[in-house]
CSV table of C-alpha atoms in Angstrom, one decimal:
chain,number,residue,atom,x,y,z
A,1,UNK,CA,133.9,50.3,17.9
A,2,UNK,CA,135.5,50.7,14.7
A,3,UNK,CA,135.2,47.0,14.3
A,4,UNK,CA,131.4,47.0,14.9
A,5,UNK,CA,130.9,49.4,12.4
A,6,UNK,CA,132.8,47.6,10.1
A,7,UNK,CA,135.3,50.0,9.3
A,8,UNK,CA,138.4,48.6,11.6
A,9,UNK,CA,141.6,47.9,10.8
A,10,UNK,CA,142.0,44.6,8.5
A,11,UNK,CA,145.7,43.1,8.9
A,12,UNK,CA,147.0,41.2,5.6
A,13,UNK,CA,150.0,38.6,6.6
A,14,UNK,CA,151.1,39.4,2.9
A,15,UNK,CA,150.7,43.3,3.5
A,16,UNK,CA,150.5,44.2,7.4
A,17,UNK,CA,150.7,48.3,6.8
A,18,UNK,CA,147.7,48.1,4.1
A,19,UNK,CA,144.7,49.9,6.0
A,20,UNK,CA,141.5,49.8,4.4
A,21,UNK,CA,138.5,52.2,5.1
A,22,UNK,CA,140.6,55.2,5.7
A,23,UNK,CA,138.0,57.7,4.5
A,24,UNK,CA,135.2,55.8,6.6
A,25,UNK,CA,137.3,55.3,9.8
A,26,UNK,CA,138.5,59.5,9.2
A,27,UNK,CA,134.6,60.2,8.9
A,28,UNK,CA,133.8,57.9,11.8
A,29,UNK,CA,136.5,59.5,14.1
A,30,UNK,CA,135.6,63.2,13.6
A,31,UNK,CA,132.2,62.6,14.4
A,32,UNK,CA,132.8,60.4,17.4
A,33,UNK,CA,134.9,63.3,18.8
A,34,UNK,CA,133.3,66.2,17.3
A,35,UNK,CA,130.0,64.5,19.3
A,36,UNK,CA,132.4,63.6,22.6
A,37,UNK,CA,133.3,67.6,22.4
A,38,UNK,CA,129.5,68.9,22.2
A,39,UNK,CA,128.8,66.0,24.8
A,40,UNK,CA,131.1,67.8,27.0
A,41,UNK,CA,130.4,70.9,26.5
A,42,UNK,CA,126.8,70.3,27.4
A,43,UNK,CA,128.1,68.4,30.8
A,44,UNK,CA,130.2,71.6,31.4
A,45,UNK,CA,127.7,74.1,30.5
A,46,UNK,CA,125.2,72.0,32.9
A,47,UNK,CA,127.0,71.7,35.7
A,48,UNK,CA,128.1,75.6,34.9
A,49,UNK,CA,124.5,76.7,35.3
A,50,UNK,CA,124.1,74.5,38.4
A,51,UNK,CA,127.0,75.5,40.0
A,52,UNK,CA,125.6,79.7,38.9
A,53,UNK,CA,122.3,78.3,40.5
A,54,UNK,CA,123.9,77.3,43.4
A,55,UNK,CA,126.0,80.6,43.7
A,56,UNK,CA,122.9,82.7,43.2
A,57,UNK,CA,120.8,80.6,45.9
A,58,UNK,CA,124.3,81.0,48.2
A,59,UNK,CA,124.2,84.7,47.6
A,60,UNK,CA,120.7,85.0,48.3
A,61,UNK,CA,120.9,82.9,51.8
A,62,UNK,CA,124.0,85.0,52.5
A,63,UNK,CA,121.5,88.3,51.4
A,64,UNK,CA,119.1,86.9,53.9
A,65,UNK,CA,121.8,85.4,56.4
A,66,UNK,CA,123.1,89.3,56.4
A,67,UNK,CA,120.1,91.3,56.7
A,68,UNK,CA,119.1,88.7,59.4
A,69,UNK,CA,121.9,89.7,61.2
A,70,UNK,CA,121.4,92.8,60.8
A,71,UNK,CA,118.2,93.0,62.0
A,72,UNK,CA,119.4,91.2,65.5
A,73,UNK,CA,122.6,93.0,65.8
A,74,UNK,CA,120.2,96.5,65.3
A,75,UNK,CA,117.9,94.5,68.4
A,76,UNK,CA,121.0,93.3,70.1
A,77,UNK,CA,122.4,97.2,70.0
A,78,UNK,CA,119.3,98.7,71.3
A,79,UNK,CA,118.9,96.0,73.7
A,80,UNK,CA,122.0,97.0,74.9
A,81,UNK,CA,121.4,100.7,75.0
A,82,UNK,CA,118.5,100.4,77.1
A,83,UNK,CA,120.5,98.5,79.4
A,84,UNK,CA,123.5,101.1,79.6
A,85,UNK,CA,120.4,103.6,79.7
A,86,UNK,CA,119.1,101.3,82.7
A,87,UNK,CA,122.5,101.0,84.2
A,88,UNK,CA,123.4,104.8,84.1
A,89,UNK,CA,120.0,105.7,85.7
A,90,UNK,CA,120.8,103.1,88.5
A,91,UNK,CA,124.6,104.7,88.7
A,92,UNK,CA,122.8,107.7,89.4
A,93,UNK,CA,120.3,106.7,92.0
A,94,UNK,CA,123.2,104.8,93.4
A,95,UNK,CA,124.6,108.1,93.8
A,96,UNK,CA,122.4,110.0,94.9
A,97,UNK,CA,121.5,107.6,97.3
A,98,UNK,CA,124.9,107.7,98.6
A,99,UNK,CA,124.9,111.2,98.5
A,100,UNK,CA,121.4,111.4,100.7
A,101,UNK,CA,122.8,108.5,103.0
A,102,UNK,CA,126.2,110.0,103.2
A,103,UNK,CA,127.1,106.2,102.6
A,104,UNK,CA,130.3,105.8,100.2
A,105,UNK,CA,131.9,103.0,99.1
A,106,UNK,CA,135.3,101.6,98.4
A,107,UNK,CA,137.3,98.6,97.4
A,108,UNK,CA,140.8,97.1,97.0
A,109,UNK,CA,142.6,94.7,95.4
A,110,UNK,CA,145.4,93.0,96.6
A,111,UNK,CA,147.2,91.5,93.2
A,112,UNK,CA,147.4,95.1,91.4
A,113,UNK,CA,147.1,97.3,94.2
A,114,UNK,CA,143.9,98.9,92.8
A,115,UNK,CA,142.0,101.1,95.0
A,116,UNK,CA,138.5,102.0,94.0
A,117,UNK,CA,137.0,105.1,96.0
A,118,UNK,CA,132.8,106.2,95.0
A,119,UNK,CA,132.4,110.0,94.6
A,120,UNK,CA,130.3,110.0,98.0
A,121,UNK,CA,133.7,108.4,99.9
A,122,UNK,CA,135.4,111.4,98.6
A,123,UNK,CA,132.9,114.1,99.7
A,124,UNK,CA,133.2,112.3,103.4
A,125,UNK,CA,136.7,112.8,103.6
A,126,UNK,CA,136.1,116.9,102.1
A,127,UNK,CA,138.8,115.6,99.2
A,128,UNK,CA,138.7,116.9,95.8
A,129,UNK,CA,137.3,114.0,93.5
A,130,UNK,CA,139.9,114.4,91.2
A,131,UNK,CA,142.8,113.4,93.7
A,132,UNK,CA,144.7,110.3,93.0
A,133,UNK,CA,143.9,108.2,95.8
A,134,UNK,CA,147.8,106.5,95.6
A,135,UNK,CA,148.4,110.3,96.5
A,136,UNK,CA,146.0,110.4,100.0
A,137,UNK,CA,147.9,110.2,103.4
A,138,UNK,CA,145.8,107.3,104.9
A,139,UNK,CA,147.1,107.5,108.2
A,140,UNK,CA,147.4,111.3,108.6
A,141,UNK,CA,143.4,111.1,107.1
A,142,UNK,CA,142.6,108.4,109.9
A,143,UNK,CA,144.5,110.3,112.5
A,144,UNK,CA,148.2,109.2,113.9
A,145,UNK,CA,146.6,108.3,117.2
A,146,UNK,CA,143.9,105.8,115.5
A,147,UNK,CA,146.5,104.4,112.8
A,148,UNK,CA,147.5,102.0,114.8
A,149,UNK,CA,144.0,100.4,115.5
A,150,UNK,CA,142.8,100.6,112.4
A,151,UNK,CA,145.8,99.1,110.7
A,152,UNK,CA,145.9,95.9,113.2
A,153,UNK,CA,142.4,95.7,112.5
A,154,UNK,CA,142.9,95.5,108.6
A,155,UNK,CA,145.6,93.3,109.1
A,156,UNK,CA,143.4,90.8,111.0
A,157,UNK,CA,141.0,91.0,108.3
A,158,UNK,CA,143.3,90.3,105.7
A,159,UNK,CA,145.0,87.3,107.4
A,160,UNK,CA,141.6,85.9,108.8
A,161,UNK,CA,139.8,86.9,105.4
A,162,UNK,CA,137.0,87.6,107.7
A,163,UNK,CA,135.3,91.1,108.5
A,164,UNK,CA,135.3,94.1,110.6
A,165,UNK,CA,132.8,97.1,111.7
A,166,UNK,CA,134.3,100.0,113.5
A,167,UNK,CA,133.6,103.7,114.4
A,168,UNK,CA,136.3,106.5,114.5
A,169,UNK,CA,136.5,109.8,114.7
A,170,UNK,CA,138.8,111.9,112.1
A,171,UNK,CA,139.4,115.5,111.3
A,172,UNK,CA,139.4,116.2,107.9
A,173,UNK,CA,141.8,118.3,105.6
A,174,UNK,CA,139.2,120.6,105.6
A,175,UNK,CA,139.6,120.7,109.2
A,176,UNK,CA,136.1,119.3,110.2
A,177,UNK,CA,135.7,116.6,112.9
A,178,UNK,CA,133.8,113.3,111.3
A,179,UNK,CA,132.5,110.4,113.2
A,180,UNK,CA,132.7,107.3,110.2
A,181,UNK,CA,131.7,104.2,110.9
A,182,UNK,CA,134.0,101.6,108.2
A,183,UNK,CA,132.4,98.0,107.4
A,184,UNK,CA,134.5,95.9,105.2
A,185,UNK,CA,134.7,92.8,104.3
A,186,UNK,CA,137.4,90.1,102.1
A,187,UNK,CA,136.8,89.6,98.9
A,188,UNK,CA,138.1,85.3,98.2
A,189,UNK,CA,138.7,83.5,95.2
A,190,UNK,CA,139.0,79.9,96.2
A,191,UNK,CA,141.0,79.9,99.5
A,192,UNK,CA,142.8,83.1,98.1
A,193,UNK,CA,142.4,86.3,99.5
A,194,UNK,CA,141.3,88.5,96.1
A,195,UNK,CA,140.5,91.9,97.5
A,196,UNK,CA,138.4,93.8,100.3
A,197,UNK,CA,135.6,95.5,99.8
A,198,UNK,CA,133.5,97.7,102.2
A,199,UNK,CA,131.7,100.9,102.7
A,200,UNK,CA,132.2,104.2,104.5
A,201,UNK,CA,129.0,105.6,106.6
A,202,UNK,CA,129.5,109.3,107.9
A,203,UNK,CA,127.4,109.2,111.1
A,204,UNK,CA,128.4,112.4,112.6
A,205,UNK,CA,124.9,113.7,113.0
A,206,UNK,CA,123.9,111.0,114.7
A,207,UNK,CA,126.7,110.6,117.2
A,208,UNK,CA,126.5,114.2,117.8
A,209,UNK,CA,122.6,113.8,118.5
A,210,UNK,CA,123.6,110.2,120.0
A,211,UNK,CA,126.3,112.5,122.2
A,212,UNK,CA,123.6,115.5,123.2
A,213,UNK,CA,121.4,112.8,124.0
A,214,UNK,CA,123.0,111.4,126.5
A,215,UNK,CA,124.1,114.6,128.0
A,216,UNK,CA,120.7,116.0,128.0
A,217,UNK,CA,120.1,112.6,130.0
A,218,UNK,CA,122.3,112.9,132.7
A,219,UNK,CA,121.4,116.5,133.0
A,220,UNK,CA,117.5,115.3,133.2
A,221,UNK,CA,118.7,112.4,135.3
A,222,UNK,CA,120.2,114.5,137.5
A,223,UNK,CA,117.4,117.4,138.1
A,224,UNK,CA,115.1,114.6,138.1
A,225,UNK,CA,116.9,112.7,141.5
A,226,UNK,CA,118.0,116.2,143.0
A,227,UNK,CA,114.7,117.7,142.7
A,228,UNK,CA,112.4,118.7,146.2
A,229,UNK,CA,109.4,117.7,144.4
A,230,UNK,CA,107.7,114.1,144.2
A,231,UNK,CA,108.2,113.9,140.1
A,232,UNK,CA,106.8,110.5,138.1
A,233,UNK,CA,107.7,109.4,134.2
A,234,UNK,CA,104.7,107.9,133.2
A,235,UNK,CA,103.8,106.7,129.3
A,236,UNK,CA,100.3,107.8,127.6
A,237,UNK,CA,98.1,104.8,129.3
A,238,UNK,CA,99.5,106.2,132.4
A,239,UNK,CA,101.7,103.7,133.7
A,240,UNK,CA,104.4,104.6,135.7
A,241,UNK,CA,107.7,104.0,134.3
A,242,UNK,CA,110.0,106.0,136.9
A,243,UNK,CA,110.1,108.0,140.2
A,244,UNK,CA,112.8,110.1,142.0
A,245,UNK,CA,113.1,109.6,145.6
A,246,UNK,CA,111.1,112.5,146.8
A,247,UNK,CA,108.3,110.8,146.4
A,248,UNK,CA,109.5,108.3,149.3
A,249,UNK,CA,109.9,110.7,151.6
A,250,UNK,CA,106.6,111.8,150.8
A,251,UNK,CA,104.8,108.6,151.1
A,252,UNK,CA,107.3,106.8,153.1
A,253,UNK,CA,107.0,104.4,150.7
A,254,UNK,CA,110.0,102.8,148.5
A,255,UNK,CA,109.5,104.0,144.8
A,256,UNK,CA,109.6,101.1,143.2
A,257,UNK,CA,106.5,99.7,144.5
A,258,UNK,CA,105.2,102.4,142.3
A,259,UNK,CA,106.9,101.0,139.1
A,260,UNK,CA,104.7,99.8,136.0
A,261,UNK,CA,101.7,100.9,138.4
A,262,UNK,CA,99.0,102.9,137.0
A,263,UNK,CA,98.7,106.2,138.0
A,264,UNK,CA,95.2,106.3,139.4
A,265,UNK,CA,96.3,103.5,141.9
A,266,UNK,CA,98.4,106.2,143.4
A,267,UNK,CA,96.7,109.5,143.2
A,268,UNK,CA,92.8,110.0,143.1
A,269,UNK,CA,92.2,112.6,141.2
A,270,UNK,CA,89.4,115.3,142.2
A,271,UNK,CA,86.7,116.5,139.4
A,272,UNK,CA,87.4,113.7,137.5
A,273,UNK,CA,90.6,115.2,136.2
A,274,UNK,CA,92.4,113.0,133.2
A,275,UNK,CA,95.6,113.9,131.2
A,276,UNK,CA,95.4,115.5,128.4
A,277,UNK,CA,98.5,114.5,125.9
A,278,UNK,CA,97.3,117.0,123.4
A,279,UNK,CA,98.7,119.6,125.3
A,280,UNK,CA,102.4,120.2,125.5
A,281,UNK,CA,102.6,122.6,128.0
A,282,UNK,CA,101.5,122.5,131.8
A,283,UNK,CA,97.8,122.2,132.8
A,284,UNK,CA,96.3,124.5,135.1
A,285,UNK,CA,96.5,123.3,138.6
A,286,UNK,CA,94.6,120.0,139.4
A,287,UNK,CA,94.6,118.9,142.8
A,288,UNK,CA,94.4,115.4,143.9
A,289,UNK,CA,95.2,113.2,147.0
A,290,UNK,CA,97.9,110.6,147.6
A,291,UNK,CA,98.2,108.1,150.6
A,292,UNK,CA,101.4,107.9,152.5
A,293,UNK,CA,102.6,104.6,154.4
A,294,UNK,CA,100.8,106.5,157.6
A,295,UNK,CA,97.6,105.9,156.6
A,296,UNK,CA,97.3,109.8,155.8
A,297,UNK,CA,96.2,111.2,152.9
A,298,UNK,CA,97.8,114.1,151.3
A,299,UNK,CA,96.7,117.0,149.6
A,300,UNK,CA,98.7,117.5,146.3
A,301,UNK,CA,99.1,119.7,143.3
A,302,UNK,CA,99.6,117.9,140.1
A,303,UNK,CA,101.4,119.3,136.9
A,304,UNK,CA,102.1,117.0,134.4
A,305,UNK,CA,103.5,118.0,131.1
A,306,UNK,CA,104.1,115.7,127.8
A,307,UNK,CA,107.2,115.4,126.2
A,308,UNK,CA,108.3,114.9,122.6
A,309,UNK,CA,108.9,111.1,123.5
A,310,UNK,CA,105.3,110.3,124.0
A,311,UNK,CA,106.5,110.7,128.1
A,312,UNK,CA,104.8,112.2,130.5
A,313,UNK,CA,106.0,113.8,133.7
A,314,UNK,CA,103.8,114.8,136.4
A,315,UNK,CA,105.2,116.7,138.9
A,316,UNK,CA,103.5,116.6,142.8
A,317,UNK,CA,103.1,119.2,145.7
A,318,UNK,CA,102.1,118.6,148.9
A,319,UNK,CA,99.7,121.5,149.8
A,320,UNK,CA,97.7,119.8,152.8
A,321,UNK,CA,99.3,122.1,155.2
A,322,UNK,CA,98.5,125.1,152.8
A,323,UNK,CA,95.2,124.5,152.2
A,324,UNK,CA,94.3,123.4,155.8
A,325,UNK,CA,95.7,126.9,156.6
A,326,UNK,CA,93.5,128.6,154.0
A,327,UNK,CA,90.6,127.1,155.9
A,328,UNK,CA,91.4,127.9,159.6
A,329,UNK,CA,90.6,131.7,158.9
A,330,UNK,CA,87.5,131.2,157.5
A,331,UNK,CA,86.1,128.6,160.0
A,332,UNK,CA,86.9,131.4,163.0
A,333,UNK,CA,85.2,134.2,160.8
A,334,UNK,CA,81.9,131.8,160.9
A,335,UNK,CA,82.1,131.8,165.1
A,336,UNK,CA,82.4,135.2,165.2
């Protein structure tokens, strides 16, 4: 460059150190420099503002990147509060469900031994809520006598990793006798027994009705077979759903050729008399006659009374021989 400008270096064989142009090459220098030094400034301060452009527009996306977070983590929070809200609400209709149904539930888990008990399993069992259940007797709750049972029965199901349904009766610390019917079922992970989990359904009311039921059915079954009178179980359209054998030795006829009969097939009513199941107490007396295997027809008093099972039973009397004496008097009155 020095060259071009004609200012370079001139080498003399007969004196190599002379230099010419000193001044003019000085000159030259400092303003080749001097102009490299504000060229490079000017790069630096260029690329400075970029790069405080760039940092500005980073801080702004960042700005917007933050309140746009913000704004979704605010959505994502109250999202999730209406959820808890949602789940808390179902918790407690869960509950009170439970607490209605007298239906708790329970679960187990075999790695860590964790037993999970719901407040309503608790209030089957008349124990205190706060009670640690690795505290609770299990087989003095169940009952010594039923232990056995009930542990071969969770054995199986553990083993099998099937299920099981069963019904027991247990007294309670409380001293109250439960019927509880237990449903559980295994809880896999692969081929791996996990867990069980089932629920607890305190049934007492219903095997006490179930119980009263069935005593109040024998004791009906009973007065119903033992009793003198012709008696018939008949349903609203007045077909004949039972008969004690009574009415045999009324008719002479086997009973259950009277079965899923109507009723007007075996009495004939007189005045037109119907049943009326709006009534649940016993009519006035309504006669009616019946034909026996003889050929005879008989004179009989019908009472009938409904029941709360939509059932009617009609109970019969034979008065031909009391009205045919009611008669006789008045017919020898007339010849005198």
């Amino acid at each position: 460059m020095l060259e071009f400008y004609n200012v370079g270096l001139f080498i003399n064989e007969d004196n190599p150190s002379h230099l010419l142009n000193v001044t003019r090459r000085s000159i030259f220098a400092y303003f080749f420099v001097a102009g490299s030094c504000y060229l490079l400034k000017h790069l630096v301060d260029r690329y400075n503002c970029e790069n405080q452009n760039l940092i500005e527009q980073l801080d702004a996306q960042n700005l917007f990147i933050q309140e746009q977070a913000e704004a979704k983590l605010q959505e994502a929070n109250y999202q999730l509060k209406l959820k808890v809200e949602e789940l808390r609400k179902r918790e407690q209709m869960l509950k009170l469900s439970q607490e209605i149904a007298k239906v708790g539930s329970w679960e187990f888990s075999v790695n860590d031994r964790f037993t999970f008990w719901s407040e309503e399993m608790f209030n089957i069992f008349d124990i205190d809520t706060n009670t640690e259940l690795s505290l609770i007797d299990y087989k003095n709750l169940i009952g010594n006598d039923k232990w056995s049972g009930f542990y071969q029965v969770s054995k199986e199901l553990i083993l099998k990793k099937g299920e099981f349904a069963l019904v027991i009766n247990i007294n309670t610390p409380l001293g109250y006798s439960k019927w509880i019917k237990v449903y559980a079922f295994s809880i896999k992970e692969g081929d791996q027994l996990a867990g069980v989990r089932g629920i607890c359904h305190d049934i007492t009311q219903a095997k006490e009705s179930e119980l009263l039921l069935k005593a109040s059915e024998n004791k009906y079954r009973g007065l119903f077979e033992q009793s003198f009178y012709p008696i018939l179980l008949i349903n609203p359209e007045g077909t004949i759903l039972d008969a004690n054998n009574s009415l045999s030795l009324l008719t002479k006829i086997n009973k259950d050729e009277y079965l899923l009969k109507n009723i007007n097939t075996l009495i004939t009513f007189f005045e037109g008399k119907k049943f009326d199941f709006s009534k649940s107490s016993y009519t006035e007396e309504t006669l009616g006659e019946i034909q026996a295997n003889t050929g005879e027809k008989l004179l009989v008093e019908i009472n009938w009374k409904v029941m709360p099972s939509e059932r009617v039973i009609v109970t019969l009397r034979d008065v031909t021989q009391i009205k045919a004496a009611q008669k006789t008097p008045n017919r020898k009155r007339g010849a005198l």
